[in-house]
PDB file of C-alpha atoms in Angstrom:
ATOM      1  CA  THR A   1      89.202  88.918  61.473  1.00 93.00           C
ATOM      2  CA  ALA A   2      88.265  88.798  65.476  1.00 95.00           C
ATOM      3  CA  GLY A   3      85.794  89.775  67.956  1.00 95.00           C
ATOM      4  CA  LYS A   4      84.230  90.331  71.356  1.00 94.00           C
ATOM      5  CA  ASP A   5      82.921  86.915  71.608  1.00 95.00           C
ATOM      6  CA  GLY A   6      86.166  85.111  71.417  1.00 96.00           C
ATOM      7  CA  MET A   7      85.744  83.715  67.558  1.00 97.00           C
ATOM      8  CA  LEU A   8      88.169  84.253  64.966  1.00 96.00           C
ATOM      9  CA  THR A   9      87.311  83.666  61.419  1.00 95.00           C
ATOM     10  CA  GLN A  10      89.449  83.241  58.394  1.00 94.00           C
ATOM     11  CA  TRP A  11      88.804  84.696  55.360  1.00 92.00           C
ATOM     12  CA  THR A  12      90.349  84.347  51.684  1.00 89.00           C
ATOM     13  CA  THR A  13      91.193  87.401  49.543  1.00 85.00           C
ATOM     14  CA  GLU A  14      88.157  87.494  48.060  1.00 89.00           C
ATOM     15  CA  PHE A  15      86.338  87.690  51.273  1.00 90.00           C
ATOM     16  CA  GLU A  16      85.176  83.897  51.066  1.00 93.00           C
ATOM     17  CA  HIS A  17      84.628  82.063  54.635  1.00 94.00           C
ATOM     18  CA  VAL A  18      87.475  79.520  55.112  1.00 93.00           C
ATOM     19  CA  ARG A  19      87.162  78.201  58.889  1.00 94.00           C
ATOM     20  CA  SER A  20      86.340  79.978  62.581  1.00 96.00           C
ATOM     21  CA  PHE A  21      88.096  79.404  65.656  1.00 97.00           C
ATOM     22  CA  ALA A  22      86.367  79.462  69.300  1.00 97.00           C
ATOM     23  CA  LEU A  23      88.968  80.460  72.131  1.00 97.00           C
ATOM     24  CA  ALA A  24      86.492  78.690  74.312  1.00 96.00           C
ATOM     25  CA  ASP A  25      87.777  75.564  72.815  1.00 96.00           C
ATOM     26  CA  ALA A  26      91.144  76.051  74.008  1.00 96.00           C
ATOM     27  CA  ASP A  27      92.319  73.719  76.936  1.00 95.00           C
ATOM     28  CA  VAL A  28      92.550  76.527  78.835  1.00 94.00           C
ATOM     29  CA  PRO A  29      89.892  79.182  77.922  1.00 95.00           C
ATOM     30  CA  PRO A  30      89.952  82.749  78.284  1.00 96.00           C
ATOM     31  CA  LEU A  31      88.725  84.480  81.633  1.00 95.00           C
ATOM     32  CA  VAL A  32      87.548  87.464  79.400  1.00 95.00           C
ATOM     33  CA  PRO A  33      87.116  86.188  75.752  1.00 94.00           C
ATOM     34  CA  LYS A  34      87.191  89.489  74.172  1.00 97.00           C
ATOM     35  CA  ILE A  35      89.973  89.652  71.568  1.00 97.00           C
ATOM     36  CA  ARG A  36      92.086  92.967  71.353  1.00 96.00           C
ATOM     37  CA  SER A  37      94.295  92.168  68.332  1.00 96.00           C
ATOM     38  CA  VAL A  38      95.032  89.228  65.981  1.00 96.00           C
ATOM     39  CA  ASP A  39      98.070  88.631  63.789  1.00 95.00           C
ATOM     40  CA  ALA A  40      98.593  85.737  61.176  1.00 93.00           C
ATOM     41  CA  ALA A  41     101.906  84.260  59.820  1.00 93.00           C
ATOM     42  CA  LEU A  42     101.902  83.170  56.185  1.00 89.00           C
ATOM     43  CA  SER A  43     103.472  79.955  54.941  1.00 87.00           C
ATOM     44  CA  MET A  44     106.964  80.003  53.043  1.00 84.00           C
ATOM     45  CA  ASP A  45     105.327  80.525  49.559  1.00 84.00           C
ATOM     46  CA  THR A  46     102.876  83.261  51.090  1.00 78.00           C
ATOM     47  CA  ASN A  47     100.030  81.471  49.776  1.00 81.00           C
ATOM     48  CA  GLY A  48      98.276  80.496  53.023  1.00 85.00           C
ATOM     49  CA  ILE A  49      98.218  81.356  56.809  1.00 91.00           C
ATOM     50  CA  THR A  50      99.841  78.730  58.686  1.00 93.00           C
ATOM     51  CA  ARG A  51      99.421  80.412  62.607  1.00 95.00           C
ATOM     52  CA  ILE A  52      97.112  82.910  64.011  1.00 96.00           C
ATOM     53  CA  LEU A  53      98.283  84.886  67.193  1.00 97.00           C
ATOM     54  CA  ALA A  54      95.353  86.370  69.256  1.00 97.00           C
ATOM     55  CA  SER A  55      95.318  88.560  72.515  1.00 97.00           C
ATOM     56  CA  THR A  56      92.507  88.763  74.828  1.00 97.00           C
ATOM     57  CA  ALA A  57      90.942  91.309  77.203  1.00 96.00           C
ATOM     58  CA  GLY A  58      91.738  89.151  80.022  1.00 96.00           C
ATOM     59  CA  GLY A  59      95.614  89.279  79.317  1.00 95.00           C
ATOM     60  CA  GLU A  60      96.099  86.134  77.283  1.00 97.00           C
ATOM     61  CA  ILE A  61      97.785  85.332  74.375  1.00 97.00           C
ATOM     62  CA  TYR A  62      96.710  82.406  72.152  1.00 98.00           C
ATOM     63  CA  GLU A  63      98.577  80.411  69.061  1.00 97.00           C
ATOM     64  CA  ILE A  64      96.379  78.827  66.691  1.00 97.00           C
ATOM     65  CA  ALA A  65      97.332  76.473  63.907  1.00 96.00           C
ATOM     66  CA  ALA A  66      95.376  77.447  60.993  1.00 93.00           C
ATOM     67  CA  LYS A  67      95.345  73.762  59.483  1.00 91.00           C
ATOM     68  CA  SER A  68      94.437  71.398  62.675  1.00 94.00           C
ATOM     69  CA  GLY A  69      92.720  74.425  64.571  1.00 94.00           C
ATOM     70  CA  ASN A  70      94.660  73.448  67.733  1.00 96.00           C
ATOM     71  CA  ILE A  71      94.581  76.357  70.104  1.00 97.00           C
ATOM     72  CA  SER A  72      97.521  76.679  72.550  1.00 96.00           C
ATOM     73  CA  LEU A  73      98.002  79.330  75.525  1.00 96.00           C
ATOM     74  CA  VAL A  74     101.212  80.997  74.941  1.00 95.00           C
ATOM     75  CA  GLN A  75     101.272  83.542  77.926  1.00 94.00           C
ATOM     76  CA  GLU A  76      98.935  85.137  80.387  1.00 96.00           C
ATOM     77  CA  CYS A  77      99.025  87.634  83.048  1.00 96.00           C
ATOM     78  CA  HIS A  78      96.731  90.234  85.271  1.00 96.00           C
ATOM     79  CA  TYR A  79      94.635  92.407  83.133  1.00 95.00           C
ATOM     80  CA  ASN A  80      92.803  94.828  84.913  1.00 92.00           C
ATOM     81  CA  GLY A  81      93.417  97.330  87.738  1.00 92.00           C
ATOM     82  CA  GLU A  82      96.356  97.447  89.927  1.00 93.00           C
ATOM     83  CA  LEU A  83      98.785  94.809  91.228  1.00 95.00           C
ATOM     84  CA  TRP A  84      99.600  94.967  94.852  1.00 94.00           C
ATOM     85  CA  GLY A  85      99.990  91.488  96.308  1.00 97.00           C
ATOM     86  CA  LEU A  86     103.281  89.696  95.890  1.00 97.00           C
ATOM     87  CA  CYS A  87     105.275  86.969  97.814  1.00 97.00           C
ATOM     88  CA  VAL A  88     108.179  84.867  97.205  1.00 96.00           C
ATOM     89  CA  HIS A  89     107.839  81.052  98.344  1.00 97.00           C
ATOM     90  CA  PRO A  90     109.697  80.897 101.726  1.00 96.00           C
ATOM     91  CA  THR A  91     111.731  77.587 100.719  1.00 95.00           C
ATOM     92  CA  ASP A  92     111.454  77.316  96.966  1.00 97.00           C
ATOM     93  CA  PRO A  93     113.321  80.506  95.247  1.00 94.00           C
ATOM     94  CA  ASP A  94     112.009  79.611  92.093  1.00 97.00           C
ATOM     95  CA  LEU A  95     108.019  80.373  93.078  1.00 98.00           C
ATOM     96  CA  PHE A  96     106.542  83.582  93.584  1.00 98.00           C
ATOM     97  CA  VAL A  97     102.654  84.426  93.840  1.00 98.00           C
ATOM     98  CA  THR A  98     100.651  87.485  93.047  1.00 98.00           C
ATOM     99  CA  ALA A  99      97.104  88.731  93.897  1.00 97.00           C
ATOM    100  CA  GLY A 100      95.394  91.631  91.978  1.00 94.00           C
ATOM    101  CA  ASP A 101      92.176  93.656  91.092  1.00 95.00           C
ATOM    102  CA  ASP A 102      91.342  91.431  88.239  1.00 95.00           C
ATOM    103  CA  LYS A 103      90.294  89.159  91.086  1.00 95.00           C
ATOM    104  CA  THR A 104      92.773  86.442  90.648  1.00 97.00           C
ATOM    105  CA  ILE A 105      95.641  84.601  92.219  1.00 98.00           C
ATOM    106  CA  ARG A 106      98.357  83.436  90.298  1.00 98.00           C
ATOM    107  CA  VAL A 107     101.735  81.453  91.382  1.00 98.00           C
ATOM    108  CA  TRP A 108     104.742  81.874  88.804  1.00 98.00           C
ATOM    109  CA  SER A 109     108.128  80.047  88.097  1.00 97.00           C
ATOM    110  CA  ILE A 110     110.942  82.536  87.920  1.00 97.00           C
ATOM    111  CA  MET A 111     113.014  80.261  85.877  1.00 96.00           C
ATOM    112  CA  ASN A 112     110.402  79.328  83.332  1.00 94.00           C
ATOM    113  CA  LYS A 113     108.996  82.642  83.558  1.00 92.00           C
ATOM    114  CA  ARG A 114     105.670  81.280  83.000  1.00 94.00           C
ATOM    115  CA  LEU A 115     102.265  81.309  84.869  1.00 96.00           C
ATOM    116  CA  ILE A 116     102.141  77.460  87.085  1.00 96.00           C
ATOM    117  CA  ARG A 117      98.593  77.862  88.090  1.00 96.00           C
ATOM    118  CA  LYS A 118      95.827  80.772  89.165  1.00 97.00           C
ATOM    119  CA  ALA A 119      92.711  80.775  90.733  1.00 97.00           C
ATOM    120  CA  VAL A 120      89.590  83.151  90.039  1.00 97.00           C
ATOM    121  CA  LEU A 121      88.423  84.985  93.476  1.00 96.00           C
ATOM    122  CA  ASP A 122      84.835  86.800  93.976  1.00 93.00           C
ATOM    123  CA  CYS A 123      86.608  89.771  94.941  1.00 93.00           C
ATOM    124  CA  THR A 124      89.716  92.087  94.298  1.00 95.00           C
ATOM    125  CA  ALA A 125      92.775  91.057  96.257  1.00 96.00           C
ATOM    126  CA  ARG A 126      95.388  93.674  97.727  1.00 95.00           C
ATOM    127  CA  SER A 127      97.761  91.052  99.646  1.00 98.00           C
ATOM    128  CA  VAL A 128      99.296  87.574  99.690  1.00 98.00           C
ATOM    129  CA  ALA A 129     101.519  85.369 101.846  1.00 98.00           C
ATOM    130  CA  TRP A 130     102.804  82.197 102.262  1.00 98.00           C
ATOM    131  CA  SER A 131     102.960  80.213 105.388  1.00 98.00           C
ATOM    132  CA  PRO A 132     106.379  79.480 106.607  1.00 97.00           C
ATOM    133  CA  GLU A 133     106.390  75.740 105.438  1.00 97.00           C
ATOM    134  CA  GLY A 134     104.850  76.737 101.867  1.00 97.00           C
ATOM    135  CA  LYS A 135     101.764  74.929 102.543  1.00 97.00           C
ATOM    136  CA  HIS A 136      99.085  77.515 102.635  1.00 98.00           C
ATOM    137  CA  LEU A 137      98.356  81.028 101.499  1.00 98.00           C
ATOM    138  CA  ILE A 138      96.551  84.174 102.981  1.00 98.00           C
ATOM    139  CA  VAL A 139      94.996  86.486 100.631  1.00 98.00           C
ATOM    140  CA  GLY A 140      93.411  89.607 101.708  1.00 98.00           C
ATOM    141  CA  LEU A 141      90.603  90.779  99.911  1.00 97.00           C
ATOM    142  CA  GLY A 142      89.140  94.374  98.988  1.00 94.00           C
ATOM    143  CA  GLY A 143      90.582  97.441  97.279  1.00 88.00           C
ATOM    144  CA  SER A 144      89.713 100.796  95.847  1.00 76.00           C
ATOM    145  CA  TRP A 145      91.231 100.788  92.538  1.00 75.00           C
ATOM    146  CA  ASP A 146      87.965 101.877  90.789  1.00 74.00           C
ATOM    147  CA  GLY A 147      86.576 104.043  93.596  1.00 73.00           C
ATOM    148  CA  LYS A 148      84.226 102.178  94.802  1.00 80.00           C
ATOM    149  CA  ARG A 149      83.717  99.681  98.050  1.00 85.00           C
ATOM    150  CA  GLN A 150      84.027  95.910  97.050  1.00 86.00           C
ATOM    151  CA  ARG A 151      81.433  93.529  98.431  1.00 88.00           C
ATOM    152  CA  LYS A 152      84.058  91.777 100.343  1.00 94.00           C
ATOM    153  CA  ASP A 153      86.468  94.484 102.053  1.00 95.00           C
ATOM    154  CA  GLY A 154      88.216  93.096 105.043  1.00 96.00           C
ATOM    155  CA  ALA A 155      87.810  89.487 104.111  1.00 98.00           C
ATOM    156  CA  PHE A 156      90.551  87.052 104.017  1.00 98.00           C
ATOM    157  CA  LEU A 157      91.243  83.723 102.552  1.00 98.00           C
ATOM    158  CA  ILE A 158      93.419  80.422 103.404  1.00 98.00           C
ATOM    159  CA  LEU A 159      94.084  78.489 100.525  1.00 98.00           C
ATOM    160  CA  ASP A 160      95.723  75.308  99.874  1.00 98.00           C
ATOM    161  CA  ALA A 161      98.888  76.540  98.064  1.00 98.00           C
ATOM    162  CA  THR A 162      99.234  73.350  95.990  1.00 97.00           C
ATOM    163  CA  THR A 163      95.851  73.406  94.604  1.00 97.00           C
ATOM    164  CA  LEU A 164      94.574  76.914  95.371  1.00 98.00           C
ATOM    165  CA  ARG A 165      91.382  75.337  96.840  1.00 97.00           C
ATOM    166  CA  PRO A 166      90.037  77.569  99.688  1.00 97.00           C
ATOM    167  CA  LEU A 167      90.387  76.124 103.246  1.00 98.00           C
ATOM    168  CA  PHE A 168      88.579  78.998 105.240  1.00 98.00           C
ATOM    169  CA  GLU A 169      87.420  82.627 104.654  1.00 98.00           C
ATOM    170  CA  GLY A 170      86.961  84.980 107.618  1.00 98.00           C
ATOM    171  CA  ARG A 171      86.043  88.605 108.114  1.00 98.00           C
ATOM    172  CA  ASP A 172      86.226  90.721 111.192  1.00 98.00           C
ATOM    173  CA  SER A 173      86.894  93.964 109.122  1.00 97.00           C
ATOM    174  CA  ARG A 174      84.866  95.975 106.779  1.00 95.00           C
ATOM    175  CA  HIS A 175      87.809  97.449 104.969  1.00 96.00           C
ATOM    176  CA  TRP A 176      90.263  96.319 102.465  1.00 96.00           C
ATOM    177  CA  LEU A 177      93.443  94.688 103.528  1.00 97.00           C
ATOM    178  CA  PRO A 178      96.818  96.096 102.691  1.00 97.00           C
ATOM    179  CA  ASP A 179      99.007  93.613 104.476  1.00 98.00           C
ATOM    180  CA  VAL A 180      98.619  89.998 105.746  1.00 98.00           C
ATOM    181  CA  LYS A 181     101.333  87.589 107.064  1.00 98.00           C
ATOM    182  CA  PHE A 182     101.637  84.396 109.067  1.00 98.00           C
ATOM    183  CA  SER A 183     103.702  84.207 112.161  1.00 98.00           C
ATOM    184  CA  PRO A 184     107.466  82.667 111.558  1.00 98.00           C
ATOM    185  CA  ASP A 185     106.362  79.783 113.901  1.00 97.00           C
ATOM    186  CA  GLY A 186     103.281  79.081 111.819  1.00 97.00           C
ATOM    187  CA  LYS A 187     100.987  79.245 114.849  1.00 97.00           C
ATOM    188  CA  SER A 188      99.200  82.251 114.190  1.00 98.00           C
ATOM    189  CA  PHE A 189      98.469  84.702 111.158  1.00 98.00           C
ATOM    190  CA  ALA A 190      97.665  88.452 111.182  1.00 98.00           C
ATOM    191  CA  VAL A 191      95.823  90.849 108.731  1.00 98.00           C
ATOM    192  CA  GLY A 192      96.497  94.607 108.721  1.00 98.00           C
ATOM    193  CA  SER A 193      93.147  96.431 107.562  1.00 98.00           C
ATOM    194  CA  PHE A 194      92.370 100.101 106.306  1.00 96.00           C
ATOM    195  CA  ASP A 195      90.468 100.442 109.514  1.00 97.00           C
ATOM    196  CA  HIS A 196      93.686 101.103 111.314  1.00 98.00           C
ATOM    197  CA  LYS A 197      93.814  97.679 113.178  1.00 98.00           C
ATOM    198  CA  ILE A 198      95.814  94.805 112.765  1.00 98.00           C
ATOM    199  CA  TYR A 199      93.835  91.416 113.361  1.00 98.00           C
ATOM    200  CA  ILE A 200      95.540  88.460 115.127  1.00 98.00           C
ATOM    201  CA  TYR A 201      93.985  84.743 114.342  1.00 98.00           C
ATOM    202  CA  ASN A 202      94.830  81.374 115.744  1.00 98.00           C
ATOM    203  CA  ARG A 203      95.868  79.157 112.710  1.00 97.00           C
ATOM    204  CA  GLU A 204      94.672  75.876 113.519  1.00 97.00           C
ATOM    205  CA  THR A 205      91.292  77.365 114.843  1.00 97.00           C
ATOM    206  CA  TYR A 206      91.053  80.689 112.921  1.00 97.00           C
ATOM    207  CA  ARG A 207      89.775  82.235 116.076  1.00 97.00           C
ATOM    208  CA  LEU A 208      90.773  85.773 116.380  1.00 98.00           C
ATOM    209  CA  LYS A 209      93.096  86.090 119.334  1.00 97.00           C
ATOM    210  CA  GLY A 210      93.109  89.991 119.454  1.00 98.00           C
ATOM    211  CA  ALA A 211      93.471  93.317 117.504  1.00 98.00           C
ATOM    212  CA  CYS A 212      96.036  95.846 117.627  1.00 98.00           C
ATOM    213  CA  GLU A 213      94.277  99.378 118.030  1.00 97.00           C
ATOM    214  CA  ARG A 214      96.671 102.086 118.606  1.00 96.00           C
ATOM    215  CA  HIS A 215      97.036 103.210 114.937  1.00 97.00           C
ATOM    216  CA  ASN A 216      95.384 106.198 114.033  1.00 97.00           C
ATOM    217  CA  GLY A 217      96.003 106.136 110.319  1.00 97.00           C
ATOM    218  CA  HIS A 218      95.338 102.948 107.963  1.00 97.00           C
ATOM    219  CA  ILE A 219      97.807  99.679 108.159  1.00 98.00           C
ATOM    220  CA  ARG A 220     100.511  99.910 105.627  1.00 97.00           C
ATOM    221  CA  ASN A 221     103.008  97.077 106.471  1.00 97.00           C
ATOM    222  CA  PHE A 222     103.440  94.923 109.516  1.00 98.00           C
ATOM    223  CA  ASP A 223     105.951  92.231 110.502  1.00 98.00           C
ATOM    224  CA  PHE A 224     106.765  89.658 112.904  1.00 98.00           C
ATOM    225  CA  SER A 225     109.629  89.262 115.384  1.00 97.00           C
ATOM    226  CA  GLU A 226     111.592  85.829 114.561  1.00 97.00           C
ATOM    227  CA  ASP A 227     110.534  84.495 117.855  1.00 97.00           C
ATOM    228  CA  SER A 228     106.727  85.304 117.119  1.00 98.00           C
ATOM    229  CA  THR A 229     106.368  87.186 120.207  1.00 97.00           C
ATOM    230  CA  TYR A 230     106.123  90.906 118.772  1.00 98.00           C
ATOM    231  CA  ILE A 231     104.725  92.744 115.971  1.00 98.00           C
ATOM    232  CA  GLN A 232     105.790  96.176 114.420  1.00 98.00           C
ATOM    233  CA  SER A 233     103.864  98.240 112.075  1.00 98.00           C
ATOM    234  CA  ASP A 234     103.341 101.382 110.007  1.00 98.00           C
ATOM    235  CA  SER A 235     100.318 103.549 109.314  1.00 97.00           C
ATOM    236  CA  GLY A 236      99.187 106.062 106.868  1.00 96.00           C
ATOM    237  CA  ASP A 237     100.080 108.777 109.392  1.00 95.00           C
ATOM    238  CA  PHE A 238     103.851 107.756 109.674  1.00 94.00           C
ATOM    239  CA  GLU A 239     103.669 106.044 113.081  1.00 96.00           C
ATOM    240  CA  HIS A 240     105.849 103.005 113.588  1.00 96.00           C
ATOM    241  CA  LEU A 241     104.388 100.898 116.713  1.00 97.00           C
ATOM    242  CA  TYR A 242     104.890  97.442 118.375  1.00 97.00           C
ATOM    243  CA  PHE A 243     102.446  95.077 119.860  1.00 97.00           C
ATOM    244  CA  GLU A 244     102.378  91.783 121.657  1.00 97.00           C
ATOM    245  CA  ALA A 245     101.758  89.153 118.875  1.00 97.00           C
ATOM    246  CA  GLU A 246      99.397  87.173 121.254  1.00 96.00           C
ATOM    247  CA  ASP A 247      96.672  89.448 122.083  1.00 96.00           C
ATOM    248  CA  GLY A 248      97.550  92.687 120.222  1.00 97.00           C
ATOM    249  CA  GLU A 249      98.464  94.605 123.272  1.00 97.00           C
ATOM    250  CA  HIS A 250     100.475  97.763 122.736  1.00 96.00           C
ATOM    251  CA  PHE A 251     104.025  97.653 123.441  1.00 94.00           C
ATOM    252  CA  GLY A 252     104.857 101.137 124.590  1.00 89.00           C
ATOM    253  CA  ALA A 253     108.528 100.992 125.189  1.00 88.00           C
ATOM    254  CA  GLY A 254     109.384 100.156 121.550  1.00 85.00           C
ATOM    255  CA  SER A 255     113.490 100.966 122.753  1.00 87.00           C
ATOM    256  CA  GLN A 256     113.544  97.952 124.554  1.00 91.00           C
ATOM    257  CA  LEU A 257     112.762  95.813 121.399  1.00 92.00           C
ATOM    258  CA  LYS A 258     116.219  97.582 119.740  1.00 88.00           C
ATOM    259  CA  ASP A 259     117.813  94.177 119.811  1.00 90.00           C
ATOM    260  CA  ILE A 260     114.757  91.853 118.902  1.00 94.00           C
ATOM    261  CA  ARG A 261     115.413  90.247 115.233  1.00 95.00           C
ATOM    262  CA  TRP A 262     112.473  90.291 113.013  1.00 96.00           C
ATOM    263  CA  SER A 263     111.696  87.378 110.802  1.00 96.00           C
ATOM    264  CA  ASP A 264     111.359  89.844 108.136  1.00 94.00           C
ATOM    265  CA  TRP A 265     111.332  93.596 107.456  1.00 97.00           C
ATOM    266  CA  THR A 266     108.867  94.895 105.063  1.00 97.00           C
ATOM    267  CA  CYS A 267     108.148  98.315 106.815  1.00 97.00           C
ATOM    268  CA  THR A 268     109.283 101.704 105.356  1.00 97.00           C
ATOM    269  CA  PHE A 269     109.804 103.269 108.944  1.00 96.00           C
ATOM    270  CA  GLY A 270     112.413 102.378 111.418  1.00 94.00           C
ATOM    271  CA  TYR A 271     116.059 102.552 112.248  1.00 93.00           C
ATOM    272  CA  PRO A 272     117.445  99.780 109.624  1.00 95.00           C
ATOM    273  CA  VAL A 273     115.682 101.570 106.761  1.00 96.00           C
ATOM    274  CA  GLN A 274     116.035 105.093 107.813  1.00 95.00           C
ATOM    275  CA  GLY A 275     118.486 105.780 104.995  1.00 95.00           C
ATOM    276  CA  CYS A 276     115.899 104.593 102.050  1.00 94.00           C
ATOM    277  CA  TRP A 277     114.105 108.250 102.702  1.00 94.00           C
ATOM    278  CA  PRO A 278     115.513 111.013 100.708  1.00 92.00           C
ATOM    279  CA  SER A 279     116.022 114.549 102.077  1.00 90.00           C
ATOM    280  CA  PHE A 280     112.707 117.089 102.621  1.00 89.00           C
ATOM    281  CA  GLU A 281     114.719 119.104 100.225  1.00 89.00           C
ATOM    282  CA  GLN A 282     114.935 116.333  97.563  1.00 89.00           C
ATOM    283  CA  VAL A 283     111.253 115.362  97.979  1.00 88.00           C
ATOM    284  CA  ASP A 284     110.522 119.299  97.687  1.00 90.00           C
ATOM    285  CA  LYS A 285     111.986 119.723  94.439  1.00 89.00           C
ATOM    286  CA  LYS A 286     110.773 116.099  92.913  1.00 88.00           C
ATOM    287  CA  ILE A 287     114.261 115.037  92.729  1.00 87.00           C
ATOM    288  CA  ALA A 288     113.167 111.908  95.013  1.00 88.00           C
ATOM    289  CA  PHE A 289     110.319 110.431  96.060  1.00 92.00           C
ATOM    290  CA  GLU A 290     109.331 108.876  99.451  1.00 93.00           C
ATOM    291  CA  PRO A 291     109.400 105.071  99.360  1.00 95.00           C
ATOM    292  CA  ASN A 292     105.832 103.146  99.370  1.00 94.00           C
ATOM    293  CA  CYS A 293     107.519  99.668 100.268  1.00 96.00           C
ATOM    294  CA  ALA A 294     110.452  98.003 101.386  1.00 97.00           C
ATOM    295  CA  HIS A 295     111.988  94.598 101.857  1.00 97.00           C
ATOM    296  CA  CYS A 296     114.927  93.084 103.256  1.00 96.00           C
ATOM    297  CA  SER A 297     116.838  90.438 101.962  1.00 95.00           C
ATOM    298  CA  PRO A 298     116.773  87.178 103.743  1.00 92.00           C
ATOM    299  CA  ASP A 299     120.339  86.931 104.412  1.00 93.00           C
ATOM    300  CA  ASN A 300     119.850  90.586 106.042  1.00 93.00           C
ATOM    301  CA  ASN A 301     122.677  92.043 103.446  1.00 96.00           C
ATOM    302  CA  LEU A 302     120.303  94.043 101.438  1.00 97.00           C
ATOM    303  CA  VAL A 303     117.271  96.063 101.506  1.00 97.00           C
ATOM    304  CA  VAL A 304     115.183  97.338  98.474  1.00 97.00           C
ATOM    305  CA  SER A 305     112.516 100.096  98.223  1.00 96.00           C
ATOM    306  CA  GLY A 306     109.976 101.195  95.636  1.00 96.00           C
ATOM    307  CA  ASP A 307     108.876 104.744  95.263  1.00 93.00           C
ATOM    308  CA  SER A 308     105.661 106.295  93.588  1.00 88.00           C
ATOM    309  CA  ALA A 309     107.840 107.330  90.423  1.00 90.00           C
ATOM    310  CA  GLY A 310     108.644 103.835  89.846  1.00 92.00           C
ATOM    311  CA  PHE A 311     112.386 103.586  91.032  1.00 93.00           C
ATOM    312  CA  VAL A 312     113.486 100.601  92.629  1.00 96.00           C
ATOM    313  CA  LYS A 313     116.303 101.280  95.037  1.00 95.00           C
ATOM    314  CA  VAL A 314     118.706  98.616  96.453  1.00 96.00           C
ATOM    315  CA  PHE A 315     120.527  99.457  99.609  1.00 96.00           C
ATOM    316  CA  ASN A 316     122.882  97.946 102.047  1.00 96.00           C
ATOM    317  CA  TYR A 317     121.187  96.571 105.160  1.00 95.00           C
ATOM    318  CA  PRO A 318     120.900  97.976 107.577  1.00 95.00           C
ATOM    319  CA  CYS A 319     120.701 101.280 105.858  1.00 95.00           C
ATOM    320  CA  VAL A 320     121.073 104.279 108.240  1.00 92.00           C
ATOM    321  CA  ASN A 321     122.702 106.987 105.890  1.00 89.00           C
ATOM    322  CA  LYS A 322     121.155 108.932 103.119  1.00 78.00           C
ATOM    323  CA  ASP A 323     124.682 108.785 101.308  1.00 69.00           C
TER     324      ASP A 323
END
């Protein structure tokens, strides 16, 4: 048997107590000790229990050796709310990082399919990004999955990517941050907010350099140009605008940037991704759905999009036709 206190108790078939186990004694104790399910493996002669598996409300699965009492963490995951933040390491293709509404940031290994390290935050998180050289992480805090404002909506964290130790915490917005990014040259970083603005900071001093303030809806995504000179951004009212990356000044002549190379493409609006959008007729008939996110591959050969129906679609890049 098991309970919400993280304790497991082994009994005989005559309901005599044999032994108790506490998940808190594990090398990696659970974030939420409440046990949701338990299962046991019998010995070859079926006369006794050899191993016990227990899953918790915190997304962990533990294996307990019934004889020695050794408790091992088998697997763990995000466990509460929604998961928005996701970013692949810029130089190591085996690593990616996630940040979620469960107030944790986690670094994973693709090859080993395991969590490498995690940190517990004091607020929900909706966005995360690596610095160009992979030394630092920026995390955008806040969110509204439970319908309530968070205490740190609009704040951001700079973390050491190796230890996940906080290096700096700042806040100029009071609304949560759907997107965060470092500039390709590593000298700046920016955060996009639900208050319709993108805030640009100096990476060395963490001082605010400027803000992009021409959007009329919440920021959805933004990208830096390869030379870190410009920013392109999408908003919730279907605007796609351009700004100077140094001070956030609006760049009105967007057609002049048609030959600019972007360090990444995560915007869902723009010429290279127009073919990712279904026709109005398909959307009305619910045959297809509008993309919520997009990402271009590092070699600029493919672009992938995701929609609210759970479909992930891969296109050639640039994708200018719907066929």
